Amino acid sequence: MSGLLAAALGGAAGGLALVGIVIVVIVLCLQHRRRTSDSSESSSSGPALPESQGARCLTLEELNSATRNFSSVILIGHGMFGEVYKGLLQDGTMVAVKRRHSPPSQELIQEVNYLSSLRHRNLVNLLGYCQENGMQMLVYEYVPNGSVSTYLHGNSSAPGVRLEFKQRLSIAHGTAKGLSHLHSLTPPAIHMNFKTANVLVDEDFVPKVADTGIPGLLDRLGGTGPSSRISNDPFLDPRLKESTNFSIQSDVYSFGVFLVELVSGRRAVSDQSIIQWVQNFQESSDISAFADDRMTSGFTSESMKELLRLTSWCVNPLSEQRPSMSLVEAEIHRIREQEIRLTTVMTESTPTVTLGSQLFTTSR
Ligand SMILES: *[C@@H]1O[C@H](CO)[C@@H](O)[C@H](O)[C@H]1NC(C)=O
Ligand SMILES: *[C@@H]1O[C@H](CO)[C@@H](O)[C@H](O)[C@H]1NC(C)=O
Ligand SMILES: *[C@@H]1O[C@H](CO)[C@@H](O)[C@H](O)[C@H]1NC(C)=O
Ligand SMILES: *[C@@H]1O[C@H](CO)[C@@H](O)[C@H](O)[C@H]1NC(C)=O
């Protein structure tokens, strides 16, 4: 089990990983120093909604009627905070209600007010809360089309939508914007539990990052917080094994693991499998081996290579050397524009013209 991703991706690997990462970092730093400053400017004036929209305190009565008394029929998942129910408020808003057994706490209200101020188009926004009847409940906006996990790892009896490379770039870009917004705040908001299963998509495939700050909230409420995280969570920065100091850099690591899954279509199983992935990438010349072979409409090797390079940069074991989320966002944006440009040129030109780029079609 432990080598699932690594084994699937290819052969054994040697020890040039660190040297390679350092070179990649230097090259990308030189190439994109200017872009960083550009994008950090734009993200601070980003599309955040007014902070004054505090969280609503909902009554148990409202939530009972929204969720048909928390009927198991509309239980849609189990998150870190507790069971998740789908609901419909009186005013017509679809919501996801998270619920756990716990007495009311003033601390929760403060946290909820803070978390609900973190509004962005690429975040699942927290709308309100309720503390009644020995229960704590958080009310979020409902995101209809599920998690990116189910599209990548969903079982074959429910095949779902096939995500092509450009769609994956678009999902990666929107997701990066969500995280980048959190990190642009003063002080930065740290997600702490970023993973593919927490990237939800709406009906237009706009990604929305769920569960922001929940580990921190649970920690402050004295529940199961960061310190009790399972140490083999593949999305967790290996650095956090030394001290549970979540940082914007540990979010960047988690985002890198998300990119590995998004591009390969395979599940990351451990931090070892990520190390192996980086080694394989650095030693391999066959880029197509790293791509999900369900992307049947192909991709250019330029864009794929650049995205893989960015990915390996995000999962750099040295947290100080990882890129910022605003740089990651700008890079993915650039790669996506490039991919659109290259593939458009290709379809407009005659099919016999081969550009400098080699178009892969992975259905061989
Ligand atoms: C919820 O429970 C209350 C009290 O037990 C009951 O009166 C009401 O009909 C229930 N609502 C639904 C939608 O089941
Ligand atoms: C979103 O989900 C709905 C309901 O499952 C489905 O009908 C629709 O096709 C989905 N949208 C996309 C873009 O996959
Ligand atoms: C696969 O999908 C089917 C239908 O949605 C579901 O009943 C089944 O439990 C799933 N299997 C696994 C292993 O997730
Ligand atoms: C954890 O973070 C705090 C504040 O950022 C810092 O003061 C402390 O030295 C860090 N601890 C470790 C072990 O890195």
PDB file of C-alpha atoms in Angstrom, residues 37-329:
ATOM      1  CA  SER A  37       5.411  41.503  -6.462  1.00  0.00           C
ATOM      2  CA  ASP A  38       2.739  42.057  -9.106  1.00  0.00           C
ATOM      3  CA  SER A  39       0.460  39.375  -7.786  1.00  0.00           C
ATOM      4  CA  SER A  40       0.798  40.183  -4.113  1.00  0.00           C
ATOM      5  CA  GLU A  41      -0.480  43.619  -4.972  1.00  0.00           C
ATOM      6  CA  SER A  42      -3.481  42.273  -6.799  1.00  0.00           C
ATOM      7  CA  SER A  43      -4.351  39.704  -4.129  1.00  0.00           C
ATOM      8  CA  SER A  44      -4.475  42.269  -1.354  1.00  0.00           C
ATOM      9  CA  SER A  45      -7.095  44.171  -3.302  1.00  0.00           C
ATOM     10  CA  GLY A  46      -8.830  40.884  -4.095  1.00  0.00           C
ATOM     11  CA  PRO A  47     -12.532  40.110  -4.192  1.00  0.00           C
ATOM     12  CA  ALA A  48     -13.109  39.834  -0.454  1.00  0.00           C
ATOM     13  CA  LEU A  49     -16.563  40.841   0.721  1.00  0.00           C
ATOM     14  CA  PRO A  50     -17.034  43.359   3.534  1.00  0.00           C
ATOM     15  CA  GLU A  51     -15.917  42.048   6.901  1.00  0.00           C
ATOM     16  CA  SER A  52     -18.895  43.490   8.667  1.00  0.00           C
ATOM     17  CA  GLN A  53     -21.041  40.533   7.614  1.00  0.00           C
ATOM     18  CA  GLY A  54     -20.730  38.720  10.911  1.00  0.00           C
ATOM     19  CA  ALA A  55     -21.865  35.172  11.438  1.00  0.00           C
ATOM     20  CA  ARG A  56     -25.540  34.579  12.007  1.00  0.00           C
ATOM     21  CA  CYS A  57     -26.728  32.847  15.120  1.00  0.00           C
ATOM     22  CA  LEU A  58     -29.316  30.345  13.968  1.00  0.00           C
ATOM     23  CA  THR A  59     -31.811  28.586  16.197  1.00  0.00           C
ATOM     24  CA  LEU A  60     -32.042  24.835  16.523  1.00  0.00           C
ATOM     25  CA  GLU A  61     -35.606  25.138  15.285  1.00  0.00           C
ATOM     26  CA  GLU A  62     -34.414  26.721  12.043  1.00  0.00           C
ATOM     27  CA  LEU A  63     -31.781  24.043  11.565  1.00  0.00           C
ATOM     28  CA  ASN A  64     -34.154  21.222  12.433  1.00  0.00           C
ATOM     29  CA  SER A  65     -36.522  22.367   9.758  1.00  0.00           C
ATOM     30  CA  ALA A  66     -33.640  22.962   7.329  1.00  0.00           C
ATOM     31  CA  THR A  67     -32.312  19.428   7.769  1.00  0.00           C
ATOM     32  CA  ARG A  68     -35.546  17.506   8.419  1.00  0.00           C
ATOM     33  CA  ASN A  69     -34.440  17.005  12.029  1.00  0.00           C
ATOM     34  CA  PHE A  70     -30.945  15.985  10.921  1.00  0.00           C
ATOM     35  CA  SER A  71     -32.264  13.092   8.940  1.00  0.00           C
ATOM     36  CA  SER A  72     -29.683  10.451   8.098  1.00  0.00           C
ATOM     37  CA  VAL A  73     -31.002  10.608   4.536  1.00  0.00           C
ATOM     38  CA  ILE A  74     -29.260  13.935   4.046  1.00  0.00           C
ATOM     39  CA  LEU A  75     -26.094  13.098   5.925  1.00  0.00           C
ATOM     40  CA  ILE A  76     -23.491  13.959   3.296  1.00  0.00           C
ATOM     41  CA  GLY A  77     -20.259  13.293   5.085  1.00  0.00           C
ATOM     42  CA  HIS A  78     -18.083  13.201   8.151  1.00  0.00           C
ATOM     43  CA  GLY A  79     -15.565  15.990   8.555  1.00  0.00           C
ATOM     44  CA  MET A  80     -13.033  16.899  11.175  1.00  0.00           C
ATOM     45  CA  PHE A  81     -15.687  18.915  13.028  1.00  0.00           C
ATOM     46  CA  GLY A  82     -18.340  16.233  12.874  1.00  0.00           C
ATOM     47  CA  GLU A  83     -21.229  14.965  10.774  1.00  0.00           C
ATOM     48  CA  VAL A  84     -22.202  17.076   7.768  1.00  0.00           C
ATOM     49  CA  TYR A  85     -25.843  17.486   6.720  1.00  0.00           C
ATOM     50  CA  LYS A  86     -27.310  19.113   3.677  1.00  0.00           C
ATOM     51  CA  GLY A  87     -30.041  21.632   4.448  1.00  0.00           C
ATOM     52  CA  LEU A  88     -32.360  24.241   3.043  1.00  0.00           C
ATOM     53  CA  LEU A  89     -32.980  27.392   5.069  1.00  0.00           C
ATOM     54  CA  GLN A  90     -36.343  29.142   5.092  1.00  0.00           C
ATOM     55  CA  ASP A  91     -34.963  31.905   2.831  1.00  0.00           C
ATOM     56  CA  GLY A  92     -34.029  29.344   0.163  1.00  0.00           C
ATOM     57  CA  THR A  93     -30.285  29.172   0.900  1.00  0.00           C
ATOM     58  CA  MET A  94     -28.788  25.711   0.523  1.00  0.00           C
ATOM     59  CA  VAL A  95     -26.421  24.991   3.390  1.00  0.00           C
ATOM     60  CA  ALA A  96     -24.114  22.328   4.769  1.00  0.00           C
ATOM     61  CA  VAL A  97     -24.493  21.964   8.532  1.00  0.00           C
ATOM     62  CA  LYS A  98     -21.648  20.482  10.557  1.00  0.00           C
ATOM     63  CA  ARG A  99     -22.557  19.203  13.976  1.00  0.00           C
ATOM     64  CA  ARG A 100     -20.786  17.770  16.989  1.00  0.00           C
ATOM     65  CA  HIS A 101     -21.635  17.020  20.606  1.00  0.00           C
ATOM     66  CA  SER A 102     -20.259  19.743  22.834  1.00  0.00           C
ATOM     67  CA  PRO A 103     -21.580  22.256  25.359  1.00  0.00           C
ATOM     68  CA  PRO A 104     -21.904  25.880  24.227  1.00  0.00           C
ATOM     69  CA  SER A 105     -18.798  28.018  24.337  1.00  0.00           C
ATOM     70  CA  GLN A 106     -18.061  31.724  23.981  1.00  0.00           C
ATOM     71  CA  GLU A 107     -14.814  30.776  22.272  1.00  0.00           C
ATOM     72  CA  LEU A 108     -16.746  29.206  19.396  1.00  0.00           C
ATOM     73  CA  ILE A 109     -18.631  32.438  18.742  1.00  0.00           C
ATOM     74  CA  GLN A 110     -15.390  34.423  18.547  1.00  0.00           C
ATOM     75  CA  GLU A 111     -13.820  31.876  16.219  1.00  0.00           C
ATOM     76  CA  VAL A 112     -16.902  31.730  14.027  1.00  0.00           C
ATOM     77  CA  ASN A 113     -16.984  35.514  13.739  1.00  0.00           C
ATOM     78  CA  TYR A 114     -13.381  35.468  12.624  1.00  0.00           C
ATOM     79  CA  LEU A 115     -13.732  32.513  10.228  1.00  0.00           C
ATOM     80  CA  SER A 116     -16.874  33.937   8.651  1.00  0.00           C
ATOM     81  CA  SER A 117     -14.990  37.150   7.846  1.00  0.00           C
ATOM     82  CA  LEU A 118     -12.646  35.164   5.564  1.00  0.00           C
ATOM     83  CA  ARG A 119     -14.851  35.513   2.551  1.00  0.00           C
ATOM     84  CA  HIS A 120     -13.794  34.737  -0.988  1.00  0.00           C
ATOM     85  CA  ARG A 121     -15.244  33.247  -4.142  1.00  0.00           C
ATOM     86  CA  ASN A 122     -12.837  30.309  -3.847  1.00  0.00           C
ATOM     87  CA  LEU A 123     -13.616  29.507  -0.216  1.00  0.00           C
ATOM     88  CA  VAL A 124     -16.592  27.695   1.244  1.00  0.00           C
ATOM     89  CA  ASN A 125     -17.931  30.554   3.312  1.00  0.00           C
ATOM     90  CA  LEU A 126     -19.091  30.105   6.880  1.00  0.00           C
ATOM     91  CA  LEU A 127     -22.536  31.672   7.278  1.00  0.00           C
ATOM     92  CA  GLY A 128     -23.523  31.024  10.861  1.00  0.00           C
ATOM     93  CA  TYR A 129     -23.612  28.792  13.889  1.00  0.00           C
ATOM     94  CA  CYS A 130     -25.898  27.365  16.505  1.00  0.00           C
ATOM     95  CA  GLN A 131     -25.213  26.096  20.017  1.00  0.00           C
ATOM     96  CA  GLU A 132     -28.191  24.369  21.545  1.00  0.00           C
ATOM     97  CA  ASN A 133     -29.167  21.077  23.048  1.00  0.00           C
ATOM     98  CA  GLY A 134     -25.582  19.988  23.807  1.00  0.00           C
ATOM     99  CA  MET A 135     -24.594  20.480  20.185  1.00  0.00           C
ATOM    100  CA  GLN A 136     -22.303  22.870  18.369  1.00  0.00           C
ATOM    101  CA  MET A 137     -23.242  23.471  14.741  1.00  0.00           C
ATOM    102  CA  LEU A 138     -21.530  25.369  11.962  1.00  0.00           C
ATOM    103  CA  VAL A 139     -23.519  26.456   8.934  1.00  0.00           C
ATOM    104  CA  TYR A 140     -21.693  26.767   5.615  1.00  0.00           C
ATOM    105  CA  GLU A 141     -22.759  27.602   2.111  1.00  0.00           C
ATOM    106  CA  TYR A 142     -23.559  24.416   0.200  1.00  0.00           C
ATOM    107  CA  VAL A 143     -21.317  23.519  -2.739  1.00  0.00           C
ATOM    108  CA  PRO A 144     -23.304  21.230  -5.028  1.00  0.00           C
ATOM    109  CA  ASN A 145     -20.866  19.220  -7.102  1.00  0.00           C
ATOM    110  CA  GLY A 146     -18.782  17.488  -4.505  1.00  0.00           C
ATOM    111  CA  SER A 147     -15.094  17.245  -3.866  1.00  0.00           C
ATOM    112  CA  VAL A 148     -12.289  17.065  -6.421  1.00  0.00           C
ATOM    113  CA  SER A 149     -11.333  13.805  -4.671  1.00  0.00           C
ATOM    114  CA  THR A 150     -14.427  12.076  -5.946  1.00  0.00           C
ATOM    115  CA  TYR A 151     -13.645  13.134  -9.529  1.00  0.00           C
ATOM    116  CA  LEU A 152     -10.062  11.880  -9.248  1.00  0.00           C
ATOM    117  CA  HIS A 153     -10.510   8.836  -7.067  1.00  0.00           C
ATOM    118  CA  GLY A 154     -14.197   8.086  -7.456  1.00  0.00           C
ATOM    119  CA  ASN A 155     -14.935   4.431  -8.035  1.00  0.00           C
ATOM    120  CA  SER A 156     -15.613   3.074 -11.476  1.00  0.00           C
ATOM    121  CA  SER A 157     -19.235   2.205 -10.756  1.00  0.00           C
ATOM    122  CA  ALA A 158     -19.782   5.983 -10.485  1.00  0.00           C
ATOM    123  CA  PRO A 159     -17.434   7.247 -13.204  1.00  0.00           C
ATOM    124  CA  GLY A 160     -18.545  10.890 -13.173  1.00  0.00           C
ATOM    125  CA  VAL A 161     -17.002  13.665 -15.208  1.00  0.00           C
ATOM    126  CA  ARG A 162     -13.622  13.305 -16.843  1.00  0.00           C
ATOM    127  CA  LEU A 163     -11.347  16.242 -16.053  1.00  0.00           C
ATOM    128  CA  GLU A 164      -9.090  17.361 -18.893  1.00  0.00           C
ATOM    129  CA  PHE A 165      -5.782  19.127 -18.352  1.00  0.00           C
ATOM    130  CA  LYS A 166      -7.128  22.638 -18.869  1.00  0.00           C
ATOM    131  CA  GLN A 167      -9.941  22.008 -16.398  1.00  0.00           C
ATOM    132  CA  ARG A 168      -7.413  20.739 -13.888  1.00  0.00           C
ATOM    133  CA  LEU A 169      -5.329  23.872 -14.417  1.00  0.00           C
ATOM    134  CA  SER A 170      -8.430  25.945 -13.892  1.00  0.00           C
ATOM    135  CA  ILE A 171      -9.287  24.085 -10.673  1.00  0.00           C
ATOM    136  CA  ALA A 172      -5.683  24.440  -9.475  1.00  0.00           C
ATOM    137  CA  HIS A 173      -5.754  28.161 -10.221  1.00  0.00           C
ATOM    138  CA  GLY A 174      -9.017  28.873  -8.380  1.00  0.00           C
ATOM    139  CA  THR A 175      -7.889  26.768  -5.440  1.00  0.00           C
ATOM    140  CA  ALA A 176      -4.580  28.650  -5.290  1.00  0.00           C
ATOM    141  CA  LYS A 177      -6.533  31.921  -5.283  1.00  0.00           C
ATOM    142  CA  GLY A 178      -8.542  30.780  -2.261  1.00  0.00           C
ATOM    143  CA  LEU A 179      -5.441  29.846  -0.265  1.00  0.00           C
ATOM    144  CA  SER A 180      -3.581  32.906  -1.481  1.00  0.00           C
ATOM    145  CA  HIS A 181      -6.406  35.098  -0.207  1.00  0.00           C
ATOM    146  CA  LEU A 182      -6.128  33.512   3.254  1.00  0.00           C
ATOM    147  CA  HIS A 183      -2.373  34.050   3.294  1.00  0.00           C
ATOM    148  CA  SER A 184      -2.699  37.666   2.140  1.00  0.00           C
ATOM    149  CA  LEU A 185      -4.597  38.689   5.268  1.00  0.00           C
ATOM    150  CA  THR A 186      -2.936  40.386   8.238  1.00  0.00           C
ATOM    151  CA  PRO A 187      -2.170  38.265  10.144  1.00  0.00           C
ATOM    152  CA  PRO A 188      -2.282  35.501   7.539  1.00  0.00           C
ATOM    153  CA  ALA A 189      -5.034  32.933   7.969  1.00  0.00           C
ATOM    154  CA  ILE A 190      -3.637  29.408   7.837  1.00  0.00           C
ATOM    155  CA  HIS A 191      -5.844  26.647   6.535  1.00  0.00           C
ATOM    156  CA  MET A 192      -4.157  23.782   8.472  1.00  0.00           C
ATOM    157  CA  ASN A 193      -6.143  20.975   6.872  1.00  0.00           C
ATOM    158  CA  PHE A 194      -5.802  21.518   3.155  1.00  0.00           C
ATOM    159  CA  LYS A 195      -6.283  18.362   1.070  1.00  0.00           C
ATOM    160  CA  THR A 196      -7.953  17.257  -2.146  1.00  0.00           C
ATOM    161  CA  ALA A 197     -11.077  16.142  -0.294  1.00  0.00           C
ATOM    162  CA  ASN A 198     -11.456  19.729   0.986  1.00  0.00           C
ATOM    163  CA  VAL A 199     -11.557  21.229  -2.497  1.00  0.00           C
ATOM    164  CA  LEU A 200     -15.207  21.324  -3.505  1.00  0.00           C
ATOM    165  CA  VAL A 201     -16.600  22.388  -6.859  1.00  0.00           C
ATOM    166  CA  ASP A 202     -19.802  24.177  -7.737  1.00  0.00           C
ATOM    167  CA  GLU A 203     -21.961  23.459 -10.787  1.00  0.00           C
ATOM    168  CA  ASP A 204     -19.573  25.466 -13.000  1.00  0.00           C
ATOM    169  CA  PHE A 205     -16.558  23.666 -11.595  1.00  0.00           C
ATOM    170  CA  VAL A 206     -15.407  26.734  -9.690  1.00  0.00           C
ATOM    171  CA  PRO A 207     -13.351  25.293  -6.811  1.00  0.00           C
ATOM    172  CA  LYS A 208     -14.055  26.293  -3.227  1.00  0.00           C
ATOM    173  CA  VAL A 209     -11.768  25.402  -0.360  1.00  0.00           C
ATOM    174  CA  ALA A 210     -13.605  23.943   2.629  1.00  0.00           C
ATOM    175  CA  ASP A 211     -12.791  23.569   6.326  1.00  0.00           C
ATOM    176  CA  THR A 212     -10.521  26.599   6.747  1.00  0.00           C
ATOM    177  CA  GLY A 213      -9.129  26.902  10.252  1.00  0.00           C
ATOM    178  CA  ILE A 214     -11.093  23.991  11.703  1.00  0.00           C
ATOM    179  CA  PRO A 215      -8.074  22.321  13.362  1.00  0.00           C
ATOM    180  CA  GLY A 216      -7.226  25.625  15.040  1.00  0.00           C
ATOM    181  CA  LEU A 217     -10.813  26.084  16.171  1.00  0.00           C
ATOM    182  CA  LEU A 218     -10.963  22.580  17.634  1.00  0.00           C
ATOM    183  CA  ASP A 219      -7.640  23.132  19.342  1.00  0.00           C
ATOM    184  CA  ARG A 220      -8.925  26.290  20.978  1.00  0.00           C
ATOM    185  CA  LEU A 221     -12.129  24.541  22.032  1.00  0.00           C
ATOM    186  CA  GLY A 222      -9.990  21.870  23.661  1.00  0.00           C
ATOM    187  CA  GLY A 223     -11.146  19.162  21.308  1.00  0.00           C
ATOM    188  CA  THR A 224      -9.144  17.164  18.840  1.00  0.00           C
ATOM    189  CA  GLY A 225      -6.851  19.709  17.259  1.00  0.00           C
ATOM    190  CA  PRO A 226      -3.575  19.839  15.363  1.00  0.00           C
ATOM    191  CA  SER A 227      -1.667  17.899  17.991  1.00  0.00           C
ATOM    192  CA  SER A 228      -3.854  14.843  17.542  1.00  0.00           C
ATOM    193  CA  ARG A 229      -3.510  14.669  13.753  1.00  0.00           C
ATOM    194  CA  ILE A 230      -2.530  11.321  12.367  1.00  0.00           C
ATOM    195  CA  SER A 231       1.134  11.599  11.555  1.00  0.00           C
ATOM    196  CA  ASN A 232       0.904   9.683   8.281  1.00  0.00           C
ATOM    197  CA  ASP A 233      -1.563  12.105   6.700  1.00  0.00           C
ATOM    198  CA  PRO A 234       0.138  12.540   3.286  1.00  0.00           C
ATOM    199  CA  PHE A 235      -0.979  16.185   3.057  1.00  0.00           C
ATOM    200  CA  LEU A 236       0.718  17.152   6.289  1.00  0.00           C
ATOM    201  CA  ASP A 237       4.057  18.917   5.976  1.00  0.00           C
ATOM    202  CA  PRO A 238       6.639  16.385   7.304  1.00  0.00           C
ATOM    203  CA  ARG A 239       8.136  19.335   9.202  1.00  0.00           C
ATOM    204  CA  LEU A 240       5.089  19.326  11.458  1.00  0.00           C
ATOM    205  CA  LYS A 241       6.294  16.065  12.958  1.00  0.00           C
ATOM    206  CA  GLU A 242       8.927  18.057  14.853  1.00  0.00           C
ATOM    207  CA  SER A 243       6.508  20.676  16.155  1.00  0.00           C
ATOM    208  CA  THR A 244       2.883  21.284  15.306  1.00  0.00           C
ATOM    209  CA  ASN A 245       3.619  24.760  14.078  1.00  0.00           C
ATOM    210  CA  PHE A 246       1.230  25.252  11.214  1.00  0.00           C
ATOM    211  CA  SER A 247       2.347  28.001   8.881  1.00  0.00           C
ATOM    212  CA  ILE A 248       1.625  29.387   5.456  1.00  0.00           C
ATOM    213  CA  GLN A 249       4.519  27.203   4.272  1.00  0.00           C
ATOM    214  CA  SER A 250       2.850  24.054   5.582  1.00  0.00           C
ATOM    215  CA  ASP A 251      -0.263  25.037   3.597  1.00  0.00           C
ATOM    216  CA  VAL A 252       1.943  25.374   0.500  1.00  0.00           C
ATOM    217  CA  TYR A 253       3.246  21.849   1.079  1.00  0.00           C
ATOM    218  CA  SER A 254      -0.322  20.519   1.306  1.00  0.00           C
ATOM    219  CA  PHE A 255      -1.184  22.381  -1.895  1.00  0.00           C
ATOM    220  CA  GLY A 256       1.777  20.662  -3.601  1.00  0.00           C
ATOM    221  CA  VAL A 257       0.419  17.257  -2.598  1.00  0.00           C
ATOM    222  CA  PHE A 258      -2.959  18.322  -3.997  1.00  0.00           C
ATOM    223  CA  LEU A 259      -1.220  19.160  -7.305  1.00  0.00           C
ATOM    224  CA  VAL A 260       0.442  15.728  -7.357  1.00  0.00           C
ATOM    225  CA  GLU A 261      -2.982  14.112  -7.015  1.00  0.00           C
ATOM    226  CA  LEU A 262      -4.655  16.482  -9.463  1.00  0.00           C
ATOM    227  CA  VAL A 263      -2.107  15.847 -12.219  1.00  0.00           C
ATOM    228  CA  SER A 264      -1.515  12.146 -11.678  1.00  0.00           C
ATOM    229  CA  GLY A 265      -5.082  11.251 -10.763  1.00  0.00           C
ATOM    230  CA  ARG A 266      -3.607   9.006  -8.085  1.00  0.00           C
ATOM    231  CA  ARG A 267      -3.836   9.088  -4.355  1.00  0.00           C
ATOM    232  CA  ALA A 268      -0.871  10.266  -2.311  1.00  0.00           C
ATOM    233  CA  VAL A 269      -0.412   7.726   0.457  1.00  0.00           C
ATOM    234  CA  SER A 270       2.436   9.028   2.598  1.00  0.00           C
ATOM    235  CA  ASP A 271       5.141  11.669   2.717  1.00  0.00           C
ATOM    236  CA  GLN A 272       7.511   8.968   1.470  1.00  0.00           C
ATOM    237  CA  SER A 273       5.446   8.600  -1.671  1.00  0.00           C
ATOM    238  CA  ILE A 274       5.828  12.346  -2.257  1.00  0.00           C
ATOM    239  CA  ILE A 275       9.608  12.189  -1.836  1.00  0.00           C
ATOM    240  CA  GLN A 276       9.630   9.302  -4.295  1.00  0.00           C
ATOM    241  CA  TRP A 277       7.461  11.299  -6.703  1.00  0.00           C
ATOM    242  CA  VAL A 278       9.913  14.217  -6.684  1.00  0.00           C
ATOM    243  CA  GLN A 279      12.870  11.896  -7.234  1.00  0.00           C
ATOM    244  CA  ASN A 280      11.149  10.157 -10.106  1.00  0.00           C
ATOM    245  CA  PHE A 281      10.257  13.472 -11.683  1.00  0.00           C
ATOM    246  CA  GLN A 282      13.809  14.717 -11.473  1.00  0.00           C
ATOM    247  CA  GLU A 283      15.274  11.603 -13.010  1.00  0.00           C
ATOM    248  CA  SER A 284      12.700  10.919 -15.657  1.00  0.00           C
ATOM    249  CA  SER A 285      12.522  12.303 -19.140  1.00  0.00           C
ATOM    250  CA  ASP A 286       9.116  10.821 -19.823  1.00  0.00           C
ATOM    251  CA  ILE A 287       6.736  13.542 -18.641  1.00  0.00           C
ATOM    252  CA  SER A 288       3.661  11.636 -19.765  1.00  0.00           C
ATOM    253  CA  ALA A 289       4.326   9.004 -17.083  1.00  0.00           C
ATOM    254  CA  PHE A 290       3.347  11.607 -14.476  1.00  0.00           C
ATOM    255  CA  ALA A 291       0.046  12.521 -16.051  1.00  0.00           C
ATOM    256  CA  ASP A 292      -3.312  10.937 -15.454  1.00  0.00           C
ATOM    257  CA  ASP A 293      -3.985   8.859 -18.556  1.00  0.00           C
ATOM    258  CA  ARG A 294      -7.661   9.762 -18.321  1.00  0.00           C
ATOM    259  CA  MET A 295      -6.826  13.182 -19.807  1.00  0.00           C
ATOM    260  CA  THR A 296      -7.565  12.042 -23.318  1.00  0.00           C
ATOM    261  CA  SER A 297      -7.504  15.408 -25.044  1.00  0.00           C
ATOM    262  CA  GLY A 298      -3.813  15.809 -24.379  1.00  0.00           C
ATOM    263  CA  PHE A 299      -1.532  18.549 -23.137  1.00  0.00           C
ATOM    264  CA  THR A 300       1.708  20.221 -24.141  1.00  0.00           C
ATOM    265  CA  SER A 301       4.924  18.983 -22.633  1.00  0.00           C
ATOM    266  CA  GLU A 302       5.954  22.590 -21.825  1.00  0.00           C
ATOM    267  CA  SER A 303       2.982  23.265 -19.606  1.00  0.00           C
ATOM    268  CA  MET A 304       3.040  19.843 -18.021  1.00  0.00           C
ATOM    269  CA  LYS A 305       6.740  20.148 -17.237  1.00  0.00           C
ATOM    270  CA  GLU A 306       6.292  23.588 -15.716  1.00  0.00           C
ATOM    271  CA  LEU A 307       3.385  22.485 -13.595  1.00  0.00           C
ATOM    272  CA  LEU A 308       5.337  19.457 -12.352  1.00  0.00           C
ATOM    273  CA  ARG A 309       8.304  21.692 -11.554  1.00  0.00           C
ATOM    274  CA  LEU A 310       6.062  24.035  -9.588  1.00  0.00           C
ATOM    275  CA  THR A 311       4.597  21.023  -7.782  1.00  0.00           C
ATOM    276  CA  SER A 312       8.009  19.735  -6.723  1.00  0.00           C
ATOM    277  CA  TRP A 313       8.879  23.231  -5.539  1.00  0.00           C
ATOM    278  CA  CYS A 314       5.793  23.335  -3.295  1.00  0.00           C
ATOM    279  CA  VAL A 315       6.712  20.044  -1.615  1.00  0.00           C
ATOM    280  CA  ASN A 316      10.307  21.086  -0.999  1.00  0.00           C
ATOM    281  CA  PRO A 317      11.331  19.549   2.347  1.00  0.00           C
ATOM    282  CA  LEU A 318      12.919  22.882   3.257  1.00  0.00           C
ATOM    283  CA  SER A 319       9.867  24.945   4.147  1.00  0.00           C
ATOM    284  CA  GLU A 320      11.718  28.287   3.811  1.00  0.00           C
ATOM    285  CA  GLN A 321      12.373  27.526   0.160  1.00  0.00           C
ATOM    286  CA  ARG A 322       8.796  26.850  -0.875  1.00  0.00           C
ATOM    287  CA  PRO A 323       7.103  29.505  -3.015  1.00  0.00           C
ATOM    288  CA  SER A 324       4.427  31.766  -1.574  1.00  0.00           C
ATOM    289  CA  MET A 325       0.818  30.999  -2.507  1.00  0.00           C
ATOM    290  CA  SER A 326       0.600  34.272  -4.428  1.00  0.00           C
ATOM    291  CA  LEU A 327       3.540  33.188  -6.562  1.00  0.00           C
ATOM    292  CA  VAL A 328       1.979  29.738  -7.007  1.00  0.00           C
ATOM    293  CA  GLU A 329      -1.272  31.382  -8.065  1.00  0.00           C
TER     294      GLU A 329
END
